[in-house]
Short mmCIF file of C-alpha atoms and ligand atoms in Angstrom, two decimals:
data_model
loop_
_atom_site.label_atom_id
_atom_site.label_comp_id
_atom_site.label_asym_id
_atom_site.label_seq_id
_atom_site.Cartn_x
_atom_site.Cartn_y
_atom_site.Cartn_z
CA UNK A 262 -105.20 14.82 122.35
CA UNK A 263 -103.04 12.96 124.93
CA UNK A 264 -100.04 14.92 126.15
CA UNK A 265 -97.41 12.58 127.69
CA UNK A 266 -95.41 15.48 129.14
CA UNK A 267 -98.45 16.83 130.99
CA UNK A 268 -99.23 13.27 132.14
CA UNK A 269 -95.73 12.89 133.63
CA UNK A 270 -95.86 16.38 135.17
CA UNK A 271 -99.23 15.62 136.77
CA UNK A 272 -97.84 12.56 138.53
CA UNK A 273 -94.62 14.38 139.45
CA UNK A 274 -96.73 16.93 141.33
CA UNK A 275 -98.74 14.16 143.02
CA UNK A 276 -101.98 14.63 141.07
CA UNK A 277 -104.41 11.78 140.52
CA UNK A 278 -104.77 10.50 136.95
CA UNK A 279 -108.32 10.31 135.53
CA UNK A 280 -109.09 6.84 134.02
CA UNK A 281 -109.16 8.19 130.45
CA UNK A 282 -105.63 9.54 130.80
CA UNK A 283 -104.35 6.17 132.00
CA UNK A 284 -106.04 4.50 129.03
CA UNK A 285 -104.43 6.97 126.61
CA UNK A 286 -101.04 6.43 128.23
CA UNK A 287 -101.24 2.63 127.90
CA UNK A 288 -102.53 2.84 124.32
CA UNK A 289 -99.79 5.34 123.49
CA UNK A 290 -97.18 3.01 124.95
CA UNK A 291 -98.24 0.16 122.65
CA UNK A 292 -98.92 2.43 119.67
CA UNK A 293 -95.56 4.19 119.93
CA UNK A 294 -96.95 7.68 120.64
CA UNK A 295 -95.45 7.54 124.14
CA UNK A 296 -91.65 7.31 123.93
CA UNK A 297 -89.68 4.89 126.10
CA UNK A 298 -88.01 7.73 128.00
CA UNK A 299 -91.41 9.26 128.75
CA UNK A 300 -92.76 5.97 130.08
CA UNK A 301 -89.63 5.57 132.21
CA UNK A 302 -89.94 9.12 133.57
CA UNK A 303 -93.57 8.44 134.47
CA UNK A 304 -92.64 5.18 136.21
CA UNK A 305 -90.08 7.07 138.28
CA UNK A 306 -92.71 9.70 139.20
CA UNK A 307 -94.96 6.83 140.34
CA UNK A 308 -92.15 5.44 142.49
CA UNK A 309 -92.11 8.73 144.40
CA UNK A 310 -95.76 9.80 144.33
CA UNK A 311 -97.57 6.46 144.04
CA UNK A 312 -100.89 5.53 142.48
CA UNK A 313 -104.04 5.21 144.55
CA UNK A 314 -106.20 2.10 144.53
CA UNK A 315 -108.49 3.30 141.72
CA UNK A 316 -105.61 4.42 139.51
CA UNK A 317 -103.92 1.04 140.03
CA UNK A 318 -107.10 -0.89 139.18
CA UNK A 319 -107.53 1.12 135.97
CA UNK A 320 -103.85 0.69 135.06
CA UNK A 321 -104.07 -3.11 135.49
CA UNK A 322 -107.25 -3.32 133.43
CA UNK A 323 -105.88 -1.12 130.65
CA UNK A 324 -102.65 -3.11 130.45
CA UNK A 325 -104.70 -6.34 130.31
CA UNK A 326 -106.82 -4.78 127.53
CA UNK A 327 -103.70 -3.90 125.52
CA UNK A 328 -103.61 -7.45 124.10
CA UNK A 329 -105.48 -10.73 123.78
CA UNK A 330 -107.67 -11.92 126.62
CA UNK A 331 -108.16 -15.65 127.05
CA UNK A 332 -111.68 -16.88 127.47
CA UNK A 333 -112.00 -20.33 129.07
CA UNK A 334 -115.49 -21.53 128.34
CA UNK A 335 -114.83 -25.13 129.41
CA UNK A 336 -117.91 -27.36 129.90
CA UNK A 337 -117.65 -27.80 133.69
CA UNK A 338 -114.68 -25.54 133.95
CA UNK A 339 -113.42 -24.17 137.19
CA UNK A 340 -110.46 -22.38 135.76
CA UNK A 341 -107.83 -21.41 138.30
CA UNK A 342 -104.36 -19.95 138.28
CA UNK A 343 -101.51 -19.59 140.73
CA UNK A 344 -98.78 -16.97 140.73
CA UNK A 345 -95.70 -16.42 142.85
CA UNK A 346 -93.93 -13.08 142.98
CA UNK A 347 -90.68 -15.04 142.69
CA UNK A 348 -88.35 -16.79 145.05
CA UNK A 349 -85.21 -18.87 145.43
CA UNK A 350 -85.85 -22.61 145.25
CA UNK A 351 -89.51 -21.86 144.57
CA UNK A 352 -90.72 -24.94 142.70
CA UNK A 353 -94.21 -24.77 144.21
CA UNK A 354 -95.93 -24.30 140.82
CA UNK A 355 -94.47 -27.63 139.65
CA UNK A 356 -96.29 -29.29 142.54
CA UNK A 357 -99.40 -27.13 142.98
CA UNK A 358 -100.47 -27.06 139.30
CA UNK A 359 -100.66 -30.87 138.84
CA UNK A 360 -102.13 -31.20 142.32
CA UNK A 361 -104.93 -28.75 141.47
CA UNK A 362 -105.54 -30.56 138.17
CA UNK A 363 -105.67 -33.90 140.00
CA UNK A 364 -108.42 -32.39 142.15
CA UNK A 365 -110.49 -31.64 139.04
CA UNK A 366 -109.59 -27.99 138.50
CA UNK A 367 -108.51 -26.66 135.11
CA UNK A 368 -105.13 -24.91 135.31
CA UNK A 369 -103.85 -23.11 132.23
CA UNK A 370 -100.72 -21.60 133.73
CA UNK A 371 -98.79 -18.99 131.81
CA UNK A 372 -95.37 -18.74 133.38
CA UNK A 373 -92.21 -16.73 133.07
CA UNK A 374 -88.48 -17.28 132.96
CA UNK A 375 -86.05 -16.60 135.74
CA UNK A 376 -84.54 -13.15 135.92
CA UNK A 377 -82.28 -11.85 138.62
CA UNK A 378 -81.76 -14.15 141.57
CA UNK A 379 -85.16 -15.82 141.30
CA UNK A 380 -85.78 -18.91 139.19
CA UNK A 381 -88.44 -19.30 136.52
CA UNK A 382 -90.86 -22.19 136.10
CA UNK A 383 -90.23 -22.41 132.34
CA UNK A 384 -86.47 -22.78 132.79
CA UNK A 385 -87.04 -25.52 135.32
CA UNK A 386 -89.37 -27.44 133.00
CA UNK A 387 -86.94 -27.09 130.10
CA UNK A 388 -84.40 -29.17 131.99
CA UNK A 389 -86.61 -32.12 130.96
CA UNK A 390 -85.41 -33.24 127.50
CA UNK A 391 -87.83 -32.36 124.70
CA UNK A 392 -90.16 -30.30 126.91
CA UNK A 393 -91.92 -27.60 124.86
CA UNK A 394 -93.24 -24.56 126.70
CA UNK A 395 -94.06 -22.50 123.60
CA UNK A 396 -97.61 -23.73 123.06
CA UNK A 397 -99.89 -21.81 120.72
CA UNK A 398 -103.38 -20.95 121.85
CA UNK A 399 -105.08 -23.97 120.26
CA UNK A 400 -102.49 -26.38 121.73
CA UNK A 401 -102.95 -24.79 125.14
CA UNK A 402 -106.73 -25.12 124.93
CA UNK A 403 -106.60 -28.71 123.69
CA UNK A 404 -104.19 -29.79 126.41
CA UNK A 405 -106.17 -28.14 129.21
CA UNK A 406 -109.38 -29.72 127.87
CA UNK A 407 -107.76 -33.18 127.75
CA UNK A 408 -105.47 -33.21 130.80
CA UNK A 409 -106.69 -30.29 132.90
CA UNK A 410 -103.35 -28.51 132.98
CA UNK A 411 -100.64 -26.83 130.96
CA UNK A 412 -97.63 -24.74 131.92
CA UNK A 413 -96.61 -22.63 128.97
CA UNK A 414 -94.84 -19.39 128.10
CA UNK A 415 -96.95 -16.29 128.06
CA UNK A 416 -97.36 -15.22 124.44
CA UNK A 417 -96.31 -11.75 123.34
CA UNK A 418 -99.97 -11.10 122.61
CA UNK A 419 -100.88 -11.19 126.32
CA UNK A 420 -100.63 -7.77 128.01
CA UNK A 421 -98.06 -6.34 125.53
CA UNK A 422 -98.04 -3.00 127.35
CA UNK A 423 -96.63 -4.79 130.39
CA UNK A 424 -93.82 -6.25 128.30
CA UNK A 425 -92.80 -2.74 127.22
CA UNK A 426 -93.17 -1.11 130.62
CA UNK A 427 -91.55 -3.98 132.54
CA UNK A 428 -88.48 -3.94 130.28
CA UNK A 429 -88.10 -0.19 130.90
CA UNK A 430 -88.62 -0.54 134.65
CA UNK A 431 -86.03 -3.28 134.78
CA UNK A 432 -83.31 -0.92 133.54
CA UNK A 433 -84.44 2.32 135.23
CA UNK A 434 -84.61 1.20 138.89
CA UNK A 435 -88.38 1.46 138.90
CA UNK A 436 -89.37 -2.14 139.66
CA UNK A 437 -89.89 -1.69 143.39
CA UNK A 438 -93.13 0.24 143.35
CA UNK A 439 -96.09 -1.56 144.93
CA UNK A 440 -98.76 -0.20 142.53
CA UNK A 441 -96.58 -0.84 139.46
CA UNK A 442 -95.85 -4.43 140.54
CA UNK A 443 -99.53 -5.03 141.39
CA UNK A 444 -100.73 -3.68 138.03
CA UNK A 445 -98.03 -5.61 136.15
CA UNK A 446 -98.76 -8.98 137.77
CA UNK A 447 -102.53 -8.63 137.75
CA UNK A 448 -102.77 -7.38 134.16
CA UNK A 449 -101.27 -10.69 133.01
CA UNK A 450 -103.46 -12.72 135.32
CA UNK A 451 -106.62 -10.91 134.15
CA UNK A 452 -105.64 -11.48 130.52
CA UNK A 453 -104.99 -15.17 131.31
CA UNK A 454 -108.70 -15.54 131.99
CA UNK A 455 -108.83 -17.64 135.20
CA UNK A 456 -111.77 -16.95 137.47
CA UNK A 457 -109.99 -17.98 140.69
CA UNK A 458 -106.46 -17.01 141.54
CA UNK A 459 -103.97 -17.82 144.30
CA UNK A 460 -101.15 -15.36 144.79
CA UNK A 461 -98.03 -16.32 146.70
CA UNK A 462 -96.41 -13.03 147.69
CA UNK A 463 -92.88 -13.67 148.80
CA UNK A 464 -91.43 -11.66 151.64
CA UNK A 465 -87.89 -11.53 153.00
CA UNK A 466 -84.29 -11.03 151.92
CA UNK A 467 -84.64 -13.19 148.78
CA UNK A 468 -87.84 -11.43 147.62
CA UNK A 469 -88.83 -8.23 145.81
CA UNK A 470 -90.52 -7.16 149.04
CA UNK A 471 -88.16 -7.64 151.99
CA UNK A 472 -90.53 -5.97 154.49
CA UNK A 473 -93.62 -7.79 155.65
CA UNK A 474 -95.88 -4.71 155.61
CA UNK A 475 -94.93 -3.97 151.99
CA UNK A 476 -95.58 -7.57 150.98
CA UNK A 477 -98.95 -7.47 152.68
CA UNK A 478 -99.85 -4.14 151.05
CA UNK A 479 -98.95 -5.66 147.66
CA UNK A 480 -101.09 -8.72 148.38
CA UNK A 481 -104.07 -6.57 149.35
CA UNK A 482 -103.75 -4.34 146.32
CA UNK A 483 -103.62 -7.32 143.94
CA UNK A 484 -106.67 -8.83 145.63
CA UNK A 485 -108.52 -5.53 145.12
CA UNK A 486 -107.62 -5.46 141.43
CA UNK A 487 -108.98 -9.01 141.16
CA UNK A 488 -112.17 -7.98 142.96
CA UNK A 489 -112.78 -5.11 140.59
CA UNK A 490 -112.45 -7.50 137.64
CA UNK A 491 -114.67 -10.21 139.17
CA UNK A 492 -111.80 -12.62 139.87
CA UNK A 493 -111.69 -14.34 143.25
CA UNK A 494 -108.23 -13.89 144.71
CA UNK A 495 -106.65 -15.33 147.81
CA UNK A 496 -103.19 -14.04 148.57
CA UNK A 497 -100.60 -15.64 150.84
CA UNK A 498 -97.61 -13.84 152.24
CA UNK A 499 -94.89 -16.44 152.67
CA UNK A 500 -91.29 -16.32 153.80
CA UNK A 501 -88.43 -15.93 151.33
CA UNK A 502 -85.66 -15.32 153.85
CA UNK A 503 -84.42 -18.85 153.26
CA UNK A 504 -84.65 -20.93 150.07
CA UNK A 505 -87.71 -23.13 149.71
CA UNK A 506 -86.89 -26.79 150.06
CA UNK A 507 -83.35 -28.11 149.80
CA UNK A 508 -82.66 -27.69 146.08
CA UNK A 509 -81.90 -24.51 144.13
CA UNK A 510 -81.22 -24.73 140.40
CA UNK A 511 -83.37 -25.82 137.48
CA UNK A 512 -83.03 -29.59 137.16
CA UNK A 513 -82.40 -30.10 140.87
CA UNK A 514 -85.70 -28.33 141.52
CA UNK A 515 -87.58 -30.54 139.06
CA UNK A 516 -86.19 -33.57 140.92
CA UNK A 517 -87.29 -32.10 144.23
CA UNK A 518 -90.75 -31.29 142.86
CA UNK A 519 -91.06 -34.91 141.68
CA UNK A 520 -90.14 -36.06 145.18
CA UNK A 521 -92.83 -33.78 146.58
CA UNK A 522 -95.35 -35.23 144.11
CA UNK A 523 -94.33 -38.68 145.31
CA UNK A 524 -95.16 -37.58 148.88
CA UNK A 525 -91.51 -37.32 149.92
CA UNK A 526 -90.75 -33.67 149.39
CA UNK A 527 -89.49 -31.13 151.88
CA UNK A 528 -92.26 -30.06 154.28
CA UNK A 529 -92.15 -26.35 153.41
CA UNK A 530 -92.71 -27.02 149.68
CA UNK A 531 -95.43 -29.59 150.31
CA UNK A 532 -97.19 -27.41 152.88
CA UNK A 533 -97.26 -24.37 150.62
CA UNK A 534 -98.55 -26.42 147.66
CA UNK A 535 -101.28 -28.07 149.76
CA UNK A 536 -102.33 -24.72 151.26
CA UNK A 537 -102.55 -23.06 147.86
CA UNK A 538 -104.50 -25.90 146.24
CA UNK A 539 -106.89 -26.17 149.20
CA UNK A 540 -107.52 -22.42 148.85
CA UNK A 541 -108.20 -22.80 145.11
CA UNK A 542 -110.61 -25.67 145.77
CA UNK A 543 -112.50 -23.55 148.29
CA UNK A 544 -112.58 -20.35 146.29
CA UNK A 545 -113.55 -21.99 143.02
CA UNK A 546 -116.50 -23.62 144.75
CA UNK A 547 -115.24 -27.15 144.03
CA UNK A 548 -114.79 -27.86 147.78
CA UNK A 549 -116.15 -24.91 149.75
CA UNK A 550 -115.48 -26.40 153.22
CA UNK A 551 -111.88 -25.77 154.39
CA UNK A 552 -111.32 -29.23 155.84
CA UNK A 553 -112.77 -31.05 152.83
CA UNK A 554 -110.62 -28.91 150.52
CA UNK A 555 -107.46 -29.70 152.43
CA UNK A 556 -108.28 -33.40 152.59
CA UNK A 557 -109.00 -33.55 148.86
CA UNK A 558 -105.63 -31.96 148.12
CA UNK A 559 -103.89 -34.34 150.54
CA UNK A 560 -105.56 -37.35 148.91
CA UNK A 561 -104.58 -36.27 145.40
CA UNK A 562 -100.97 -36.05 146.54
CA UNK A 563 -100.93 -39.29 148.51
CA UNK A 564 -102.64 -41.33 145.77
CA UNK A 565 -100.09 -40.41 143.12
CA UNK A 566 -102.78 -38.69 141.02
CA UNK A 567 -100.91 -35.38 141.10
CA UNK A 568 -97.70 -37.03 139.95
CA UNK A 569 -99.58 -38.73 137.14
CA UNK A 570 -100.97 -35.33 136.08
CA UNK A 571 -97.45 -33.93 136.01
CA UNK A 572 -96.32 -36.88 133.86
CA UNK A 573 -99.24 -36.45 131.45
CA UNK A 574 -98.50 -32.74 131.09
CA UNK A 575 -94.84 -33.45 130.34
CA UNK A 576 -95.76 -36.16 127.79
CA UNK A 577 -98.30 -33.91 126.12
CA UNK A 578 -95.71 -31.12 125.84
CA UNK A 579 -93.16 -33.44 124.24
CA UNK A 580 -91.01 -34.00 127.33
CA UNK A 581 -89.20 -37.25 128.15
CA UNK A 582 -89.66 -37.69 131.89
CA UNK A 583 -88.10 -41.16 131.94
CA UNK A 584 -85.06 -39.74 130.16
CA UNK A 585 -84.84 -36.98 132.76
CA UNK A 586 -85.13 -39.43 135.64
CA UNK A 587 -82.52 -41.75 134.14
CA UNK A 588 -80.01 -38.98 133.46
CA UNK A 589 -80.92 -35.64 135.07
CA UNK A 590 -78.69 -32.72 133.94
CA UNK A 591 -77.35 -32.09 137.47
CA UNK A 592 -75.99 -35.65 137.68
CA UNK A 593 -73.72 -34.87 134.73
CA UNK A 594 -72.07 -32.04 136.63
CA UNK A 595 -68.96 -32.11 138.76
CA UNK A 596 -69.90 -31.92 142.42
CA UNK A 597 -68.23 -30.02 145.19
CA UNK A 598 -69.11 -30.17 148.82
CA UNK A 599 -68.94 -27.02 150.93
CA UNK A 600 -67.95 -27.69 154.54
CA UNK A 601 -68.59 -25.63 157.59
CA UNK A 602 -65.76 -23.50 158.98
CA UNK A 603 -67.21 -23.62 162.48
CA UNK A 604 -69.35 -25.89 164.57
CA UNK A 605 -72.85 -24.95 165.60
CA UNK A 606 -76.48 -24.94 164.57
CA UNK A 607 -77.43 -23.54 161.19
CA UNK A 608 -79.33 -20.41 162.04
CA UNK A 609 -80.37 -19.31 158.58
CA UNK A 610 -79.63 -19.76 154.87
CA UNK A 611 -79.47 -16.51 152.97
CA UNK A 612 -81.85 -16.92 150.04
CA UNK A 613 -80.41 -13.88 148.26
CA UNK A 614 -76.82 -15.17 148.48
CA UNK A 615 -77.80 -18.68 147.34
CA UNK A 616 -79.85 -17.30 144.43
CA UNK A 617 -77.02 -14.99 143.38
CA UNK A 618 -74.50 -17.86 143.52
CA UNK A 619 -76.63 -20.15 141.35
CA UNK A 620 -77.12 -17.35 138.86
CA UNK A 621 -73.40 -16.54 138.73
CA UNK A 622 -72.63 -20.21 138.04
CA UNK A 623 -74.88 -20.06 134.97
CA UNK A 624 -78.11 -21.35 136.48
CA UNK A 625 -79.87 -18.00 136.05
CA UNK A 626 -79.83 -14.90 133.90
CA UNK A 627 -78.45 -11.41 134.11
CA UNK A 628 -80.31 -10.33 130.97
CA UNK A 629 -83.34 -11.81 129.24
CA UNK A 630 -81.14 -13.01 126.37
CA UNK A 631 -78.75 -15.09 128.50
CA UNK A 632 -78.74 -18.89 128.14
CA UNK A 633 -79.30 -20.96 131.24
CA UNK A 634 -77.34 -24.04 132.34
CA UNK A 635 -80.08 -26.36 133.57
CA UNK A 636 -77.73 -28.64 135.49
CA UNK A 637 -76.20 -26.02 137.77
CA UNK A 638 -77.47 -25.86 141.30
CA UNK A 639 -77.01 -26.14 145.01
CA UNK A 640 -78.25 -28.82 147.34
CA UNK A 641 -78.63 -27.67 150.90
CA UNK A 642 -77.25 -30.48 153.03
CA UNK A 643 -77.62 -28.86 156.43
CA UNK A 644 -80.95 -27.13 156.92
CA UNK A 645 -82.02 -24.55 159.43
CA UNK A 646 -81.66 -25.89 162.94
CA UNK A 647 -79.28 -28.68 161.91
CA UNK A 648 -76.01 -29.18 163.77
CA UNK A 649 -72.72 -29.06 161.86
CA UNK A 650 -69.41 -30.27 163.24
CA UNK A 651 -66.20 -28.34 163.86
CA UNK A 652 -63.55 -28.18 161.08
CA UNK A 653 -62.94 -30.12 158.92
CA UNK A 654 -66.65 -29.56 159.31
CA UNK A 655 -69.95 -31.09 158.34
CA UNK A 656 -71.29 -30.59 154.81
CA UNK A 657 -73.35 -27.43 154.29
CA UNK A 658 -74.06 -27.58 150.60
CA UNK A 659 -73.18 -29.36 147.38
CA UNK A 660 -72.70 -27.30 144.25
CA UNK A 661 -70.50 -26.76 141.25
CA UNK A 662 -68.31 -23.83 142.11
CA UNK A 663 -64.88 -25.04 143.25
CA UNK A 664 -62.14 -26.65 141.16
CA UNK A 665 -61.75 -29.74 143.36
CA UNK A 666 -64.13 -32.49 142.31
CA UNK A 667 -65.70 -34.41 145.18
CA UNK A 668 -68.63 -36.72 145.13
CA UNK A 669 -71.32 -36.41 147.71
CA UNK A 670 -73.81 -39.23 147.88
CA UNK A 671 -75.51 -38.17 151.09
CA UNK A 672 -79.27 -37.70 151.02
CA UNK A 673 -80.56 -34.31 150.02
CA UNK A 674 -82.73 -33.94 153.09
CA UNK A 675 -81.26 -35.88 155.91
CA UNK A 676 -83.48 -34.29 158.54
CA UNK A 677 -86.40 -32.54 156.90
CA UNK A 678 -87.76 -29.53 158.70
CA UNK A 679 -90.01 -26.75 157.67
CA UNK A 680 -88.88 -23.22 157.00
CA UNK A 681 -92.35 -22.18 155.96
CA UNK A 682 -93.41 -19.45 158.31
CA UNK A 683 -97.11 -19.05 158.95
CA UNK A 684 -98.52 -16.85 156.25
CA UNK A 685 -101.13 -14.16 156.61
CA UNK A 686 -103.81 -14.48 154.01
CA UNK A 687 -106.02 -11.94 152.41
CA UNK A 688 -109.01 -12.69 150.34
CA UNK A 689 -111.12 -10.42 148.22
CA UNK A 690 -114.57 -11.83 148.84
N1 LIG B 963 -93.35 -9.65 138.34
C1 LIG B 963 -94.09 -9.02 137.39
O1 LIG B 963 -94.73 -9.67 136.57
N2 LIG B 963 -94.12 -7.69 137.38
C2 LIG B 963 -93.45 -6.91 138.28
O2 LIG B 963 -93.53 -5.71 138.21
C3 LIG B 963 -92.67 -7.56 139.25
C4 LIG B 963 -92.66 -8.95 139.27
#
């Protein structure tokens, strides 16, 4: 008979949980035998005492086993997935998923919504009129079989134990535990059924993991969980000190992703997408040689094939891309230009502050129930390393915060430059 109090006390004293106890805990969580307050107390004990590698692997597998597990038996299927731990201006999935599909990989991507200062892929896609992200399993399968890609909401049936535990962690200050994050992310990825996975672990002031060593430890742990489950994982640790690209906010980010798919996107977004897709091509066995993988990804971008994949996904999910392009939500918003109060070079752009500002303007959520304004956002007009003039000052950003309407028609990226720092990679086989 499982005793939740003894389970919590064991972790509080730093003891190691046997696999059977972890299984009983997860089953009890879903079955209601473990109360919310007990699960929260256990999560707090884990924050202080940790879980070792084996405990974390078992926890991830048990959470994955708490619900449905997708099985992708496609005829010549190399089924891959990509996951980011969440960033500001992070529209890489909107570029990498169609790019991978254009290279012949099958990408059934189950995504989330934005919470906190980070955006969510589903919210971004829903700025396209008519776009449906709530696909049922047969729709998801049919679309991936026909077009090679789908980006849809994770159903409640996938890893339900994570849904319960994550909601408790969110309100009990127990998110920032490396083993709990690793088990949470990987349980959903294992249940999603891809055999090859790219993980983009964000690091810096706009990320869950501000310190590089913590981000790397998280990447390694997730790769080990994948290994134990027979999933090939390559993890990238990439910078989230500064926003990715020049656009932050749902519909602005879709526009920027479309520019990237047309070969005109900001270098940091394009570079990260190409790197991730080249890694997926190598690890899935589709293009084992690094140079050939990178060239194949580059060709799929340059030829317009990736953009066409994006368009076919949007069509198949009921979205009106032409309608979006003709009248994107951000164009219907009042614009304000923020000018520099001093002259000098732009040294950095605080991803956390930008993310928080977009959220406070309505572009993000404070709770899961909040509605999102898809048109709200910020365009970064002066990037890192750019010069801005003395007052009255050169433009820094365009947004929707101040009462004075002003129209800015200057290009979004006047002088593109990369803020993608070299990433360290770890791979599980
Ligand atoms: N994303 C998740 O899915 N889980 C976590 O614990 C943190 C980020």
